[in-house]
Amino acid sequence: MSTPTQDAPETTEARGKEVEGSKTHQVELSETASEKVSSLLQQEGREDLRLRVAVQPGGCSGLIYQLYFDERVLDGDALRSFDGVEVVVDKMSVPYLEGAKIDFEDSISKQGFTIDNPNAGGSCACGDSFH
């Protein structure tokens, strides 16, 4: 009975590793999302890209998420690595994404990345923006 309790923290701890010499962030990338990102990078034939997660003004609720591949690391960016996938967050987005969890859903009703953000006060009906 103590084994499952002990396994969960080890898995969580091993999921996100600091990138040496870089600031870090508290965004989590699920194993499923990490596998999807790795698959997309393999399809692109690029291993030099990182998943950039950002918050930008826009959408009907005021802020929108942006997820895209980026080869750059800018001054002030925060990085973490998940199973070899580096996730980079710009310094302005870090506070908005503190504790956010990124997952990938592939079901009959939905396919795509999802972000569960404890900092979002609310979102629009379509779910693409938040405040």
Coordinates of C-alpha atoms in Angstrom, one line a residue, residues 6-131:
Q6 CA 6.0 6.4 -2.9
D7 CA 5.9 5.8 -6.7
A8 CA 3.8 8.9 -7.4
P9 CA 6.2 11.5 -6.0
E10 CA 9.2 9.8 -7.7
T11 CA 7.4 10.0 -11.1
T12 CA 6.4 13.6 -10.5
E13 CA 9.9 14.5 -9.4
A14 CA 11.5 12.8 -12.4
R15 CA 9.0 14.4 -14.9
G16 CA 10.4 17.9 -14.9
K17 CA 14.2 18.5 -14.7
E18 CA 15.9 21.8 -14.5
V19 CA 18.1 22.7 -17.5
E20 CA 21.5 23.5 -16.2
G21 CA 22.4 27.1 -16.3
S22 CA 18.9 28.3 -16.9
K23 CA 16.1 29.7 -14.9
T24 CA 13.3 27.3 -14.2
H25 CA 9.5 27.4 -14.3
Q26 CA 6.7 25.4 -12.6
V27 CA 4.7 24.3 -15.8
E28 CA 4.2 20.6 -15.8
L29 CA 4.1 18.5 -19.1
S30 CA 2.3 15.2 -18.8
E31 CA 3.9 12.0 -20.1
T32 CA 1.3 11.9 -22.9
A33 CA 1.9 15.5 -23.9
S34 CA 5.7 14.8 -23.8
E35 CA 5.3 11.8 -26.1
K36 CA 3.2 13.8 -28.6
V37 CA 5.7 16.7 -28.7
S38 CA 8.5 14.1 -29.3
S39 CA 6.5 12.6 -32.1
L40 CA 5.8 15.9 -33.7
L41 CA 9.5 16.8 -33.5
Q42 CA 10.4 13.5 -35.1
Q43 CA 7.9 14.2 -37.9
E44 CA 9.6 17.6 -38.5
G45 CA 13.0 16.0 -38.4
R46 CA 14.2 18.6 -35.9
E47 CA 15.7 17.9 -32.6
D48 CA 16.9 21.4 -32.0
L49 CA 13.4 22.8 -31.3
R50 CA 11.8 23.4 -27.9
L51 CA 8.1 23.7 -27.0
R52 CA 7.5 27.3 -26.1
V53 CA 4.5 28.1 -23.9
A54 CA 3.4 31.8 -23.8
V55 CA 0.5 33.9 -22.6
Q56 CA -0.5 36.8 -24.9
P57 CA -3.2 39.5 -24.8
G58 CA -6.2 38.5 -26.9
G59 CA -9.2 36.3 -27.1
C60 CA -12.7 37.1 -25.7
S61 CA -11.5 36.7 -22.1
G62 CA -8.4 38.8 -22.4
L63 CA -5.5 36.3 -22.5
I64 CA -4.7 33.4 -24.8
Y65 CA -2.2 30.6 -24.7
Q66 CA 0.3 30.0 -27.4
L67 CA 2.1 26.7 -27.9
Y68 CA 4.7 26.5 -30.7
F69 CA 8.1 25.1 -31.5
D70 CA 11.0 27.5 -31.1
E71 CA 14.7 27.1 -31.7
R72 CA 15.6 30.2 -29.7
V73 CA 16.2 30.7 -26.0
L74 CA 15.8 34.4 -25.2
D75 CA 17.2 36.3 -22.3
G76 CA 15.1 35.7 -19.2
D77 CA 13.4 32.5 -20.5
A78 CA 12.8 29.7 -18.0
L79 CA 13.3 26.1 -19.1
R80 CA 12.5 22.6 -17.9
S81 CA 13.1 19.3 -19.6
F82 CA 10.5 16.5 -19.6
D83 CA 11.8 13.2 -21.0
G84 CA 14.1 15.1 -23.3
V85 CA 11.5 17.6 -24.4
E86 CA 12.5 21.1 -23.3
V87 CA 9.6 23.5 -22.4
V88 CA 10.5 27.2 -22.5
V89 CA 8.4 30.0 -20.9
D90 CA 9.2 33.6 -21.4
K91 CA 9.8 35.7 -18.3
M92 CA 6.5 37.7 -18.7
S93 CA 4.4 34.5 -19.0
V94 CA 6.0 32.6 -16.0
P95 CA 3.7 34.2 -13.3
Y96 CA 0.5 33.5 -15.4
L97 CA 1.5 29.8 -15.9
E98 CA 2.7 29.0 -12.4
G99 CA 1.5 25.4 -11.6
A100 CA -0.2 25.0 -15.0
K101 CA -0.4 21.4 -16.3
I102 CA -0.2 20.7 -20.1
D103 CA -1.7 17.4 -21.3
F104 CA -2.6 16.0 -24.7
E105 CA -6.1 14.5 -25.2
D106 CA -6.8 12.1 -28.1
S107 CA -10.4 11.0 -27.9
I108 CA -13.3 10.7 -30.2
S109 CA -14.6 14.1 -29.0
K110 CA -11.3 16.0 -28.8
Q111 CA -7.8 16.0 -30.0
G112 CA -5.2 18.5 -28.9
F113 CA -3.2 20.0 -26.1
T114 CA -5.0 21.1 -23.0
I115 CA -3.8 23.5 -20.3
D116 CA -5.1 23.2 -16.7
N117 CA -4.1 26.6 -15.2
P118 CA -4.9 27.3 -11.5
N119 CA -4.2 31.0 -12.1
A120 CA -7.0 31.4 -14.6
G121 CA -9.9 33.2 -13.0
G122 CA -12.3 32.2 -15.7
S123 CA -12.4 31.4 -19.4
C124 CA -14.6 32.0 -22.4
A125 CA -17.2 29.5 -23.7
C126 CA -14.9 28.2 -26.4
G127 CA -12.1 27.7 -23.8
D128 CA -9.4 29.3 -26.0
S129 CA -8.9 32.3 -23.7
F130 CA -8.8 33.1 -20.0
H131 CA -8.6 36.0 -17.5

